[in-house]
Coordinates of C-alpha atoms in Angstrom, one line a residue:
X1 CA 12.2 -6.0 25.4
X2 CA 15.1 -7.0 23.2
X3 CA 15.3 -10.7 22.4
X4 CA 11.8 -11.6 23.5
X5 CA 9.3 -13.2 21.2
X6 CA 5.8 -11.8 21.7
X7 CA 3.5 -14.6 20.7
X8 CA 0.0 -14.4 19.4
X9 CA -1.1 -10.8 20.4
X10 CA -2.2 -8.4 17.8
X11 CA -4.8 -5.6 17.2
X12 CA -7.6 -8.2 17.0
X13 CA -7.3 -9.2 20.7
X14 CA -10.3 -7.0 21.8
X15 CA -12.4 -8.3 18.9
X16 CA -11.6 -11.9 19.9
X17 CA -12.5 -11.0 23.4
X18 CA -15.9 -9.8 22.4
X19 CA -16.3 -12.8 20.0
X20 CA -16.2 -15.1 23.1
X21 CA -19.9 -14.0 23.7
X22 CA -21.0 -16.5 21.1
X23 CA -17.8 -18.6 20.6
X24 CA -17.0 -19.5 24.3
X25 CA -19.3 -17.6 26.8
X26 CA -17.9 -19.8 29.6
X27 CA -14.6 -17.8 29.6
X28 CA -16.6 -14.5 29.9
X29 CA -18.7 -16.0 32.7
X30 CA -15.5 -16.8 34.7
X31 CA -14.0 -13.4 34.0
X32 CA -17.1 -11.3 34.9
X33 CA -18.1 -13.4 37.9
X34 CA -14.6 -13.0 39.4
X35 CA -14.5 -9.4 38.3
X36 CA -17.3 -8.5 40.6
X37 CA -14.5 -8.4 43.2
X38 CA -13.3 -5.4 41.3
X39 CA -16.8 -3.9 41.5
X40 CA -16.6 -4.3 45.3
X41 CA -13.2 -2.6 45.3
X42 CA -14.5 0.3 43.2
X43 CA -17.7 0.8 45.0
X44 CA -16.0 1.0 48.4
X45 CA -13.4 3.4 47.0
X46 CA -16.1 5.8 45.6
X47 CA -19.0 5.6 48.0
X48 CA -17.1 6.9 51.0
X49 CA -16.3 10.1 49.2
X50 CA -19.9 11.2 49.1
X51 CA -21.0 9.5 52.3
X52 CA -18.4 11.4 54.2
X53 CA -20.1 14.7 53.4
X54 CA -23.3 13.5 55.2
X55 CA -21.5 11.6 58.0
X56 CA -19.9 15.0 58.9
X57 CA -23.4 16.5 59.1
X58 CA -24.7 13.7 61.3
X59 CA -21.7 13.4 63.6
X60 CA -20.3 16.8 64.7
X61 CA -17.2 15.2 66.2
X62 CA -16.4 13.9 62.7
X63 CA -16.9 17.4 61.2
X64 CA -14.6 19.0 63.7
X65 CA -11.8 16.5 63.5
X66 CA -9.9 16.0 60.3
X67 CA -8.1 12.9 61.8
X68 CA -11.5 11.3 62.4
X69 CA -12.6 11.9 58.8
X70 CA -9.3 10.4 57.6
X71 CA -9.8 7.4 59.9
X72 CA -13.3 6.6 58.6
X73 CA -11.8 6.6 55.1
X74 CA -8.5 4.9 55.8
X75 CA -9.6 2.1 58.2
X76 CA -11.0 0.3 55.3
X77 CA -7.6 0.6 53.7
X78 CA -6.0 -0.7 56.9
X79 CA -8.3 -3.7 56.8
X80 CA -7.4 -4.2 53.1
X81 CA -3.7 -4.4 54.0
X82 CA -4.5 -7.4 56.3
X83 CA -6.9 -8.8 53.8
X84 CA -4.4 -8.7 51.0
X85 CA -1.6 -10.2 53.2
X86 CA -3.8 -13.1 54.4
X87 CA -5.3 -13.4 50.9
X88 CA -1.9 -14.3 49.5
X89 CA -1.5 -17.2 51.8
X90 CA -5.2 -18.2 51.4
X91 CA -4.9 -18.2 47.6
X92 CA -2.1 -20.7 47.7
X93 CA -3.5 -22.8 50.6
X94 CA -7.3 -22.8 49.9
X95 CA -7.5 -21.7 46.3
X96 CA -8.6 -18.7 44.4
X97 CA -12.3 -19.5 44.5
X98 CA -12.4 -20.0 48.2
X99 CA -10.5 -16.8 48.8
X100 CA -13.2 -14.8 46.8
X101 CA -16.0 -16.5 48.7
X102 CA -14.5 -15.5 52.1
X103 CA -13.9 -12.0 50.8
X104 CA -17.6 -11.7 49.8
X105 CA -18.7 -12.8 53.3
X106 CA -16.5 -10.3 55.1
X107 CA -17.7 -7.5 52.8
X108 CA -21.4 -8.3 53.4
X109 CA -20.9 -8.3 57.2
X110 CA -19.1 -4.9 57.0
X111 CA -21.8 -3.3 54.9
X112 CA -24.5 -4.3 57.4
X113 CA -22.4 -3.0 60.3
X114 CA -21.8 0.4 58.6
X115 CA -25.4 0.9 57.7
X116 CA -26.6 0.4 61.3
X117 CA -23.7 2.2 63.0
X118 CA -25.0 4.4 65.9
X119 CA -21.6 6.2 66.3
X120 CA -18.3 6.8 64.5
X121 CA -16.6 4.0 66.4
X122 CA -18.9 1.3 65.1
X123 CA -18.8 2.9 61.7
X124 CA -15.0 2.5 61.7
X125 CA -15.4 -1.2 62.7
X126 CA -17.6 -1.8 59.7
X127 CA -15.1 -0.1 57.5
X128 CA -12.4 -2.5 58.7
X129 CA -14.6 -5.5 57.8
X130 CA -15.2 -4.1 54.4
X131 CA -11.5 -3.5 54.0
X132 CA -10.6 -7.1 54.8
X133 CA -12.9 -8.3 52.0
X134 CA -11.8 -5.7 49.5
X135 CA -8.1 -6.4 50.2
X136 CA -8.6 -10.1 49.5
X137 CA -10.6 -9.5 46.4
X138 CA -8.2 -6.9 45.1
X139 CA -5.5 -9.4 44.5
X140 CA -7.5 -12.6 44.0
X141 CA -10.0 -11.5 41.3
X142 CA -7.3 -10.5 38.7
X143 CA -5.3 -13.6 39.6
X144 CA -8.3 -15.9 39.0
X145 CA -9.1 -14.2 35.7
X146 CA -5.5 -14.3 34.5
X147 CA -5.3 -18.1 35.3
X148 CA -8.6 -18.8 33.5
X149 CA -7.8 -16.8 30.4
X150 CA -6.2 -17.7 27.0
X151 CA -2.9 -15.9 26.7
X152 CA -3.8 -14.0 23.6
X153 CA -6.7 -12.1 25.3
X154 CA -5.5 -12.4 28.9
X155 CA -4.7 -8.6 29.1
X156 CA -8.1 -7.6 27.8
X157 CA -10.0 -10.0 30.2
X158 CA -8.0 -9.0 33.2
X159 CA -8.7 -5.4 32.2
X160 CA -12.4 -6.2 32.7
X161 CA -11.5 -6.3 36.4
X162 CA -10.2 -2.8 36.1
X163 CA -13.3 -1.7 34.2
X164 CA -15.5 -3.1 37.0
X165 CA -13.4 -1.2 39.6
X166 CA -14.0 2.0 37.8
X167 CA -17.6 1.0 37.0
X168 CA -18.1 0.4 40.7
X169 CA -16.8 3.9 41.5
X170 CA -19.1 5.4 38.9
X171 CA -22.0 3.4 40.3
X172 CA -21.2 4.6 43.9
X173 CA -21.5 8.2 42.8
X174 CA -24.8 7.6 41.1
X175 CA -26.1 5.9 44.3
X176 CA -24.7 8.8 46.4
X177 CA -26.7 11.2 44.3
X178 CA -29.8 9.0 44.4
X179 CA -29.9 9.0 48.2
X180 CA -29.0 12.7 48.9
X181 CA -32.5 13.5 49.9
X182 CA -33.4 10.1 51.5
X183 CA -33.7 9.7 55.3
X184 CA -30.5 8.1 56.6
X185 CA -28.6 9.3 53.5
X186 CA -25.2 7.8 54.1
X187 CA -26.5 4.6 55.7
X188 CA -28.2 3.7 52.4
X189 CA -25.0 4.6 50.5
X190 CA -22.9 2.3 52.6
X191 CA -25.4 -0.5 53.3
X192 CA -26.3 -1.1 49.6
X193 CA -22.7 -2.2 49.1
X194 CA -23.6 -5.6 50.4
X195 CA -25.6 -6.5 47.3
X196 CA -22.7 -7.0 44.8
X197 CA -20.9 -9.1 47.5
X198 CA -24.0 -11.3 47.8
X199 CA -24.3 -11.6 44.1
X200 CA -20.7 -12.7 43.6
X201 CA -20.9 -15.2 46.5
X202 CA -23.7 -17.0 44.7
X203 CA -22.0 -16.9 41.3
X204 CA -18.7 -18.2 42.6
X205 CA -20.4 -21.1 44.3
X206 CA -21.3 -22.2 40.7
X207 CA -17.9 -21.8 39.2
X208 CA -14.7 -24.1 39.4
X209 CA -11.3 -23.4 40.9
X210 CA -8.5 -21.9 38.9
X211 CA -7.1 -24.7 36.6
X212 CA -3.5 -23.6 37.2
X213 CA -4.0 -23.9 41.0
X214 CA -5.6 -27.3 40.6
X215 CA -2.6 -28.4 38.4
X216 CA -0.2 -27.2 41.1
X217 CA -2.1 -29.3 43.7
X218 CA -1.9 -32.4 41.7
X219 CA -5.5 -32.4 40.7
X220 CA -4.6 -32.6 37.0
X221 CA -7.8 -34.3 35.7
X222 CA -10.0 -31.5 37.2
X223 CA -7.7 -28.9 35.7
X224 CA -7.8 -30.6 32.2
X225 CA -11.6 -30.6 32.2
X226 CA -11.7 -26.8 32.9
X227 CA -8.9 -26.1 30.4
X228 CA -10.8 -27.9 27.7
X229 CA -13.7 -25.5 28.3
X230 CA -11.4 -22.5 28.1
X231 CA -9.1 -23.2 25.2
X232 CA -9.9 -24.2 21.6
X233 CA -9.4 -27.9 20.9
X234 CA -6.2 -27.3 18.9
X235 CA -4.6 -25.2 21.7
X236 CA -5.6 -27.1 24.8
X237 CA -3.0 -29.9 24.6
X238 CA -0.1 -27.5 24.3
X239 CA -1.4 -25.5 27.3
X240 CA -1.7 -28.6 29.4
X241 CA 1.9 -29.7 28.4
X242 CA 3.3 -26.2 29.2
X243 CA 1.6 -26.3 32.6
X244 CA 2.9 -29.7 33.4
X245 CA 6.5 -28.8 32.5
X246 CA 6.3 -25.6 34.5
X247 CA 4.9 -27.4 37.6
X248 CA 7.5 -30.2 37.4
X249 CA 10.3 -27.7 37.1
X250 CA 9.1 -25.9 40.2
X251 CA 8.8 -29.1 42.2
X252 CA 12.3 -30.1 41.3
X253 CA 13.6 -26.7 42.4
X254 CA 11.4 -26.6 45.5
X255 CA 12.4 -29.9 47.0
X256 CA 11.2 -29.9 50.6
X257 CA 12.0 -26.2 51.3
X258 CA 9.3 -23.9 52.4
X259 CA 8.6 -20.5 50.8
X260 CA 10.1 -17.7 52.8
X261 CA 11.2 -14.1 52.2
X262 CA 14.9 -15.0 51.8
X263 CA 14.1 -17.7 49.2
X264 CA 11.9 -15.2 47.3
X265 CA 14.7 -12.6 47.2
X266 CA 17.4 -15.1 46.3
X267 CA 15.3 -16.4 43.3
X268 CA 16.3 -14.1 40.5
X269 CA 13.1 -14.3 38.6
X270 CA 11.0 -13.6 41.7
X271 CA 13.2 -10.8 42.9
X272 CA 13.0 -9.0 39.6
X273 CA 9.3 -9.6 39.4
X274 CA 8.7 -8.2 42.9
X275 CA 10.7 -5.1 42.1
X276 CA 8.6 -4.4 39.1
X277 CA 5.3 -5.5 40.6
X278 CA 5.6 -4.0 44.0
X279 CA 7.1 -0.8 42.6
X280 CA 4.1 -0.3 40.2
X281 CA 1.6 -0.8 43.1
X282 CA 3.4 1.7 45.3
X283 CA 3.6 4.3 42.5
X284 CA -0.1 3.7 41.6
X285 CA -1.0 5.1 45.0
X286 CA 1.7 7.7 45.6
X287 CA 0.7 9.6 42.5
X288 CA -2.5 10.4 44.4
X289 CA -5.3 8.5 42.7
X290 CA -7.2 7.7 45.9
X291 CA -7.0 11.3 47.1
X292 CA -9.2 11.9 44.0
X293 CA -11.4 8.9 44.5
X294 CA -11.8 9.1 48.3
X295 CA -12.0 12.9 48.6
X296 CA -13.2 14.0 45.2
X297 CA -16.2 15.9 46.5
X298 CA -14.0 17.5 49.2
X299 CA -11.5 18.5 46.6
X300 CA -14.4 20.1 44.6
X301 CA -15.4 22.0 47.7
X302 CA -11.8 23.1 48.2
X303 CA -11.9 24.5 44.6
X304 CA -14.8 26.7 45.6
X305 CA -18.1 24.8 45.2
X306 CA -20.0 24.9 48.5
X307 CA -23.0 22.7 48.0
X308 CA -22.8 18.9 48.9
X309 CA -25.0 18.0 46.0
X310 CA -23.1 20.2 43.5
X311 CA -19.8 18.6 44.7
X312 CA -21.3 15.1 44.2
X313 CA -22.6 16.0 40.8
X314 CA -19.3 17.4 39.6
X315 CA -17.4 14.4 41.1
X316 CA -19.6 12.1 39.0
X317 CA -17.8 13.5 35.9
X318 CA -14.4 12.3 37.2
X319 CA -15.9 8.9 38.1
X320 CA -17.4 8.6 34.6
X321 CA -14.1 9.5 32.9
X322 CA -12.4 6.9 35.1
X323 CA -14.8 4.2 33.9
X324 CA -14.4 5.3 30.3
X325 CA -10.6 5.2 30.7
X326 CA -10.8 1.5 31.8
X327 CA -12.7 0.7 28.6
X328 CA -9.9 2.4 26.6
X329 CA -7.4 0.2 28.5
X330 CA -9.2 -3.0 27.5
X331 CA -8.7 -1.9 23.8
X332 CA -5.1 -0.8 24.1
X333 CA -3.6 -3.1 26.7
X334 CA -2.9 -6.0 24.3
X335 CA -2.4 -3.7 21.3
X336 CA 0.0 -1.1 22.7
X337 CA 1.5 -3.1 25.5
X338 CA 1.7 -2.6 29.3
X339 CA 4.9 -0.5 29.4
X340 CA 4.1 2.1 26.8
X341 CA 0.6 2.6 28.3
X342 CA 2.2 3.1 31.7
X343 CA 4.6 5.7 30.4
X344 CA 2.0 7.7 28.5
X345 CA -0.2 7.5 31.6
X346 CA 2.5 8.8 34.0
X347 CA 3.5 11.6 31.7
X348 CA -0.1 12.9 31.5
X349 CA -0.6 12.4 35.3
X350 CA 2.5 14.6 35.9
X351 CA 1.2 17.4 33.6
X352 CA -2.3 17.2 35.2
X353 CA -0.9 17.4 38.8
X354 CA 1.2 20.4 37.8
X355 CA -2.0 22.1 36.5
X356 CA -3.9 21.3 39.7
X357 CA -1.0 22.7 41.8
X358 CA -1.0 25.9 39.9
X359 CA -4.8 26.3 40.0
X360 CA -5.0 25.7 43.8
X361 CA -2.1 28.2 44.3
X362 CA -4.1 30.8 42.5
X363 CA -7.3 29.9 44.3
X364 CA -5.8 30.3 47.8
X365 CA -3.8 33.5 46.7
X366 CA -6.9 35.3 45.4
X367 CA -9.7 34.5 47.7
X368 CA -12.4 37.2 48.3
X369 CA -11.9 39.6 51.2
X370 CA -13.8 39.7 54.4
X371 CA -16.1 42.8 54.6
X372 CA -16.7 44.5 58.0
X373 CA -20.1 45.7 56.7
X374 CA -21.2 42.2 55.6
X375 CA -19.9 40.6 58.8
X376 CA -21.7 43.2 61.0
X377 CA -25.0 42.2 59.2
X378 CA -24.7 39.0 61.3
X379 CA -23.4 40.9 64.4
X380 CA -24.4 38.1 66.9
X381 CA -22.4 35.5 65.0
X382 CA -19.1 37.2 64.1
X383 CA -16.0 34.9 64.2
X384 CA -14.2 35.6 67.5
X385 CA -10.8 35.6 65.9
X386 CA -11.9 38.2 63.4
X387 CA -13.5 40.4 66.1
X388 CA -10.3 40.5 68.1
X389 CA -8.0 41.0 65.1
X390 CA -6.0 44.3 64.9
X391 CA -5.7 44.4 61.1
X392 CA -9.1 43.6 59.7
X393 CA -8.2 44.8 56.2
X394 CA -5.8 41.8 55.9
X395 CA -8.5 39.2 56.4
X396 CA -9.7 37.2 53.4
X397 CA -11.8 34.1 53.1
X398 CA -8.8 31.7 53.5
X399 CA -7.7 33.4 56.7
X400 CA -11.3 33.2 58.0
X401 CA -11.5 29.4 57.3
X402 CA -8.2 28.8 59.1
X403 CA -9.5 30.3 62.4
X404 CA -9.9 27.5 64.8
X405 CA -11.0 28.9 68.2
X406 CA -13.8 28.1 67.4
X407 CA -14.1 27.1 63.7
X408 CA -15.3 29.8 61.4
X409 CA -17.0 29.9 58.0
X410 CA -17.4 32.3 55.1
X411 CA -20.8 33.6 54.0
X412 CA -20.3 34.6 50.4
X413 CA -22.1 37.4 48.8
X414 CA -23.7 36.7 45.4
X415 CA -21.4 37.4 42.5
X416 CA -21.8 40.7 40.6
X417 CA -22.6 39.5 37.1
X418 CA -22.7 35.7 37.1
X419 CA -23.4 33.2 39.9
X420 CA -20.3 31.2 40.4
X421 CA -22.3 28.0 41.0
X422 CA -24.4 28.3 37.8
X423 CA -23.3 25.1 36.1
X424 CA -25.5 25.7 33.0
X425 CA -23.6 28.8 32.0
X426 CA -20.3 27.0 32.3
X427 CA -21.5 24.1 30.1
X428 CA -22.7 26.6 27.5
X429 CA -19.3 28.2 27.5
X430 CA -17.7 25.0 26.5
X431 CA -19.2 25.5 23.0
X432 CA -16.4 28.0 22.4
X433 CA -13.9 25.9 24.4
X434 CA -11.0 27.9 26.0
X435 CA -11.8 31.5 24.8
X436 CA -15.3 31.4 26.2
X437 CA -14.1 29.6 29.3
X438 CA -11.6 32.4 30.0
X439 CA -14.3 35.0 29.3
X440 CA -16.6 33.2 31.7
X441 CA -13.9 33.3 34.5
X442 CA -13.2 37.0 33.9
X443 CA -16.9 37.8 34.3
X444 CA -17.0 36.5 37.8
X445 CA -16.6 39.3 40.4
X446 CA -15.9 37.8 43.8
X447 CA -17.4 40.3 46.2
X448 CA -16.4 40.5 49.9
X449 CA -18.3 38.3 52.3
X450 CA -18.8 37.7 56.1
X451 CA -16.6 35.8 58.4
X452 CA -18.8 34.0 60.9
X453 CA -19.0 31.3 63.5
X454 CA -19.4 27.8 61.9
X455 CA -22.5 26.1 63.0
X456 CA -25.9 24.9 61.6
X457 CA -27.7 28.1 62.8
X458 CA -25.3 30.4 61.0
X459 CA -25.3 28.2 57.9
X460 CA -29.1 28.4 57.7
X461 CA -29.1 32.2 58.2
X462 CA -26.6 32.5 55.3
X463 CA -28.6 30.3 53.0
X464 CA -31.8 32.2 53.9
X465 CA -30.3 35.3 52.3
X466 CA -29.5 33.3 49.1
X467 CA -25.8 33.3 49.9
X468 CA -23.4 30.4 49.8
X469 CA -21.8 29.0 53.0
X470 CA -18.1 27.9 52.7
X471 CA -16.2 25.9 55.3
X472 CA -13.8 23.8 53.1
X473 CA -12.7 26.1 50.4
X474 CA -13.3 29.7 49.2
X475 CA -15.2 31.1 46.2
X476 CA -12.8 31.3 43.2
X477 CA -12.6 32.3 39.6
X478 CA -10.4 29.3 39.0
X479 CA -12.6 26.6 40.4
X480 CA -13.6 25.3 37.0
X481 CA -9.9 24.9 36.0
X482 CA -9.5 22.6 39.0
X483 CA -12.2 20.4 37.5
X484 CA -10.4 20.4 34.2
X485 CA -7.2 19.4 36.0
X486 CA -9.1 16.6 37.8
X487 CA -10.6 15.4 34.5
X488 CA -7.3 15.3 32.7
X489 CA -5.7 13.5 35.7
X490 CA -8.3 10.7 35.4
X491 CA -8.2 10.6 31.6
X492 CA -4.5 9.9 31.8
X493 CA -4.4 7.7 34.9
X494 CA -7.2 5.3 34.3
X495 CA -6.1 3.5 31.0
X496 CA -2.5 3.0 32.2
X497 CA -1.7 3.3 35.9
X498 CA -5.3 2.4 36.8
X499 CA -5.2 -1.1 35.3
X500 CA -1.7 -2.1 34.1
X501 CA -0.1 -2.6 37.6
X502 CA -2.8 -5.3 38.4
X503 CA -2.3 -6.9 35.0
X504 CA 1.5 -7.0 35.3
X505 CA 1.2 -8.5 38.8
X506 CA -1.1 -11.2 37.6
X507 CA 1.4 -12.2 34.9
X508 CA 4.9 -11.6 36.2
X509 CA 5.5 -14.3 39.0
X510 CA 6.3 -18.0 38.6
X511 CA 3.3 -20.2 39.3
X512 CA 4.7 -21.5 42.6
X513 CA 5.1 -18.0 44.0
X514 CA 2.2 -16.3 42.3
X515 CA -0.2 -16.3 45.3
X516 CA 2.4 -15.2 47.8
X517 CA 4.0 -12.5 45.5
X518 CA 0.6 -11.3 44.5
X519 CA -0.3 -10.9 48.1
X520 CA 3.0 -9.0 48.8
X521 CA 2.3 -6.6 45.9
X522 CA -1.3 -6.1 46.9
X523 CA -0.3 -5.5 50.5
X524 CA 2.2 -2.9 49.3
X525 CA -0.6 -1.2 47.3
X526 CA -2.8 -1.0 50.3
X527 CA -0.1 0.2 52.7
X528 CA 0.7 3.0 50.2
X529 CA -3.1 3.6 49.9
X530 CA -3.4 3.9 53.7
X531 CA -0.5 6.4 53.9
X532 CA -2.1 8.6 51.2
X533 CA -5.6 8.3 52.6
X534 CA -4.6 9.0 56.2
X535 CA -2.4 12.0 55.3
X536 CA -4.2 13.9 52.5
X537 CA -6.5 16.1 54.5
X538 CA -3.8 16.7 57.1
X539 CA -1.3 17.6 54.4
X540 CA -3.7 20.1 52.8
X541 CA -4.2 21.8 56.1
X542 CA -0.4 21.8 56.9
X543 CA 1.2 22.8 53.6
X544 CA -1.8 23.7 51.4
X545 CA -3.6 21.9 48.6
X546 CA -1.2 23.3 46.0
X547 CA 1.9 21.9 47.5
X548 CA 0.2 18.6 48.2
X549 CA -0.6 18.1 44.5
X550 CA 2.9 19.3 43.6
X551 CA 4.4 16.5 45.7
X552 CA 2.3 13.9 43.9
X553 CA 3.5 15.4 40.6
X554 CA 7.1 15.0 41.5
X555 CA 6.4 11.4 42.5
X556 CA 4.8 10.7 39.2
X557 CA 8.0 11.8 37.4
X558 CA 10.0 9.4 39.6
X559 CA 7.5 6.7 38.7
X560 CA 8.0 7.3 35.0
X561 CA 11.7 6.7 35.3
X562 CA 11.1 3.6 37.4
X563 CA 8.9 2.1 34.7
X564 CA 11.5 2.8 32.0
X565 CA 14.2 1.0 34.0
X566 CA 12.5 -1.8 35.9
X567 CA 9.3 -2.9 34.3
X568 CA 9.4 -5.5 31.4
X569 CA 6.9 -5.8 28.7
X570 CA 4.7 -8.8 29.2
X571 CA 2.3 -8.3 26.2
X572 CA 1.3 -11.5 24.5
X573 CA 3.6 -13.8 26.5
X574 CA 2.3 -17.0 27.8
X575 CA 2.6 -17.0 31.6
X576 CA 5.2 -19.8 31.5
X577 CA 7.4 -17.7 29.1
X578 CA 7.5 -14.7 31.4
X579 CA 9.6 -16.6 33.9
X580 CA 12.2 -17.4 31.2
X581 CA 12.2 -13.7 30.2
X582 CA 13.0 -12.5 33.7
X583 CA 15.8 -15.0 34.1
X584 CA 17.7 -13.6 31.2
X585 CA 16.4 -10.1 30.8
X586 CA 18.7 -7.0 30.4
X587 CA 17.7 -3.4 30.7
X588 CA 15.9 -2.2 27.6
X589 CA 15.7 1.6 27.3
X590 CA 14.4 1.6 23.7
X591 CA 10.9 0.8 24.8
X592 CA 9.4 2.7 21.9
X593 CA 10.8 0.2 19.4
X594 CA 8.5 -2.6 18.2
X595 CA 9.6 -6.1 19.2
X596 CA 10.5 -8.5 16.5
X597 CA 7.9 -10.8 15.2
X598 CA 8.3 -14.6 15.6
X599 CA 8.9 -14.9 11.8
X600 CA 11.8 -12.4 12.0
X601 CA 13.4 -14.2 15.0
X602 CA 13.3 -17.5 13.1
X603 CA 14.9 -16.0 10.0
X604 CA 17.7 -14.5 12.2
X605 CA 18.2 -17.8 13.9
X606 CA 18.7 -19.5 10.5

């Protein structure tokens, strides 16, 4: 932004962050202990995607009802909305540390309830408890880290929370794979989530409250003791003085008035901060990230991969790329800046979603035909809608899967030259990159299959003949391209939109309003998350997977324009300086220009 001095941040921020390992391990201890809240967030986001495949197998009512599947996923999000809203109040009233402890307790209770749930109803109750804990942790963990971090490496340290979110997602996929053959499969997947909550509870009992919150509550001596552990001796007195001036100014402004929505909106710095912070949180969800994280194995199955285990294995790739992207963010967030990283991220997300829309359009338009001969081979189990159809020659796999009275599935014949589910051949083809990949896709000959009733008996009969059983998506030559699109989406999303919105929201609000505004932004995030999670499967059924991804792509373009206009650059600014910047800021469209260095500003002033 023009006219803003960016103090103290340069390319060495990440190196300085790592140097804390021996220079000041206390700061890293604070950051990683609080960051386990991000691990809880990530684990819950990722684990349900794999567990849902096996929950459908155990509870037939869940398998038959899309709305019930969406509810199992999204009720955790509904709980998170309440948790984030209450967490904002709790952060200001009880403190950041106490809010994290309560979040851990709720998460642990939820994990136990889910693991022992005898029916979908109790499973949903457990999901709500988990959501309450995750919602509180989602906005408290980055806030605690931000307030306990030196300004120069604040972005890198808050990014550790984002890394632990994506690390939790990756860990959840590994655990999902580990328990695929264990008795009680999904119960282990969901129940083991209580362990990181228990670990964080113990660690946070041994850590202090946020020094900035203590200063705000008049407990200055306690805050000074902690600040002297965080900052080098030559910086700590300036930090203490800045905090003191900031708090005194807020108290003078506050008087005896209570915080309310009208006061928030009438305060220019808060209003501008809320527009940027809440907007980023909404766009983070509406570009579709949690359709990928909640339903990644289901999307893989929609792309033409029938096996649960194969779907989980391929989804592990996206989870791994997500974790890798958060590491990239730690390196670039204080080097490149929040705004540039957001813009690059949204541009790549829009391109990736366009690719996914095109791939799924081709997948649904070129599904294999239904063969009367193949279907008659299973004469006692023919799909009733197919049997009563007048134009059998118009039936393909997609039309078979859309039959609903009762549900039907597609028993796929083996491919002519190459098995479509042979992962090793595909991996070998990557040696020659795109030419070989195209050749591999052209080798696939999708033979006609049988349209049959969808139940466990028919599924077993189909598998007994070394065929593949499809109920979510159809065999496709283009399935691998869908995986490429998902991978590109994650590669672009994770370093920017995955972490920057949380960092900006931990920096952009005045101290007095930080807890409340952070809660508002986190609540907006979870409400948006709920809308997407509760509607994705229904949207894919109503308008198709291709159009669903296209809608997300259009939203990402709108989000890119929003960032250009409304989001300021906070890179390297002490938290107290951000309030001054918002008070006087004007629109800055030349975001690609480097901001002036302090020395240059001084020379101009002279």
